[in-house]
GROMACS .gro file of C-alpha atoms in nm:
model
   83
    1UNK     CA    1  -5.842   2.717  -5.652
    2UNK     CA    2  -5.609   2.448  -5.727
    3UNK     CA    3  -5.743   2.087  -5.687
    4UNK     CA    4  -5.607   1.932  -5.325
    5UNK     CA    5  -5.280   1.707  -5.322
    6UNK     CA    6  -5.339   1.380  -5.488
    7UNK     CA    7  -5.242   1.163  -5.139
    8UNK     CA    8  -5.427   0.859  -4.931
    9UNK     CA    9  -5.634   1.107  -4.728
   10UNK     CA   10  -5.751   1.291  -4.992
   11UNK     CA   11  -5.831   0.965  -5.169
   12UNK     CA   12  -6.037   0.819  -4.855
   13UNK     CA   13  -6.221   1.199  -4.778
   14UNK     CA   14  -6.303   1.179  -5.144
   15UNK     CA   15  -6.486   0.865  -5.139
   16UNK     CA   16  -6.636   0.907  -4.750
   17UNK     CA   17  -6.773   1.246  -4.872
   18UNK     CA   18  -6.941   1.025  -5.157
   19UNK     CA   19  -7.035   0.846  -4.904
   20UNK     CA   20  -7.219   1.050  -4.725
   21UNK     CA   21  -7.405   1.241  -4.995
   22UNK     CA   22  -7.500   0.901  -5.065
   23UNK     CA   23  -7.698   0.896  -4.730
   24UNK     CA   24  -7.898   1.169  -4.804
   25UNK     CA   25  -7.709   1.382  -4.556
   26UNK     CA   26  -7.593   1.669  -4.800
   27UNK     CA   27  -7.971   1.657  -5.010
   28UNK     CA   28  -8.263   1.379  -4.897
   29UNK     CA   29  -8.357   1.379  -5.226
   30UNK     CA   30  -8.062   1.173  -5.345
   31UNK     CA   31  -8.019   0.941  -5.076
   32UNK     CA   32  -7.906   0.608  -5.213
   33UNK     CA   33  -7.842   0.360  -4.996
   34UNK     CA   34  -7.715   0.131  -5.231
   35UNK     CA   35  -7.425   0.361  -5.366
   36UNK     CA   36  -7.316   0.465  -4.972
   37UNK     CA   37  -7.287   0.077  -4.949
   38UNK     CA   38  -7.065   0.024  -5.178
   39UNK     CA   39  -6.855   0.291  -5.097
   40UNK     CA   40  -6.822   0.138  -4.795
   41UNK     CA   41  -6.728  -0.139  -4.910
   42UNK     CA   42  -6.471   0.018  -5.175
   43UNK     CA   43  -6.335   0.152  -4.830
   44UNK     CA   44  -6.310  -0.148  -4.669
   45UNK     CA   45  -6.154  -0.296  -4.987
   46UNK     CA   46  -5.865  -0.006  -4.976
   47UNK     CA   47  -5.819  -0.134  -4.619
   48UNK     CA   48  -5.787  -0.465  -4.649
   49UNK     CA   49  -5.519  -0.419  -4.979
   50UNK     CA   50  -5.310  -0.161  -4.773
   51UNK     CA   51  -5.241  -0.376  -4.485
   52UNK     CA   52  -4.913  -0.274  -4.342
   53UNK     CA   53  -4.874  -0.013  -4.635
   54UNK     CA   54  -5.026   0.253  -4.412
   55UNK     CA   55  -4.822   0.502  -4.170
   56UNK     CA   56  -5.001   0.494  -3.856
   57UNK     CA   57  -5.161   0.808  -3.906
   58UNK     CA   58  -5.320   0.689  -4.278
   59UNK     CA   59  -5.452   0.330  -4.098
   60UNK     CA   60  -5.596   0.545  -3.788
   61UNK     CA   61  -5.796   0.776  -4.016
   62UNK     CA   62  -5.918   0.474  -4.267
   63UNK     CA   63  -6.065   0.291  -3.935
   64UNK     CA   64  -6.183   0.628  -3.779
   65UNK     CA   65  -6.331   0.688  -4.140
   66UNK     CA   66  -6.509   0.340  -4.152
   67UNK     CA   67  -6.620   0.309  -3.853
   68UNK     CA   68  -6.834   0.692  -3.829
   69UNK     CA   69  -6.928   0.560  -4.211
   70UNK     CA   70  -7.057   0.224  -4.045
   71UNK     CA   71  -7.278   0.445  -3.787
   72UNK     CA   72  -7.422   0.672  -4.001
   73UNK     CA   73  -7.551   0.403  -4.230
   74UNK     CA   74  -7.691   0.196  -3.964
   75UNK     CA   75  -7.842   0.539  -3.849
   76UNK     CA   76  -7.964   0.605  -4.179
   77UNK     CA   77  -8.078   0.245  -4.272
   78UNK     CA   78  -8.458   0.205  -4.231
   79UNK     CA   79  -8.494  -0.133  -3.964
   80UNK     CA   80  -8.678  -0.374  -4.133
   81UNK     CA   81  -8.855  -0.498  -3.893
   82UNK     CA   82  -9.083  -0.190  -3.802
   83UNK     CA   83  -9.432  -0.135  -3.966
   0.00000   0.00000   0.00000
């Protein structure tokens, strides 16, 4: 099949599904927190650079995007605190 149309949601569904193979959800064998950090944060840097560049529809799925990417992490993020 033909690769999918080179637009902003492919772009950010790219990266979030990087994102989340990064938490180990896709294969616990290669979770790396590290790497779905910083694709958060590459997110997060596409937001804050596209500031009223977005249609609404592009800056409602980047937040919807971050924020379930934001969850799952904290989900998937050992807490420190507990022995």
């Amino acid at each position: 099949p033909p690769p999918p149309p080179a637009n902003f949601e492919t772009l950010v569904s790219g990266l979030a599904t990087q994102c989340v193979a990064a938490m180990g959800q896709f294969d616990p064998a290669d979770k790396r927190m590290d790497y779905a950090k910083y694709y958060i944060d590459l997110l997060e840097v596409l937001q804050q650079k596209t500031v009223r560049n977005l249609t609404g529809q592009e800056h409602d799925m980047l937040k919807s995007v971050l924020h379930q990417l934001r969850l799952l992490y904290v989900q998937a993020t050992p807490n420190s605190t507990e022995s």
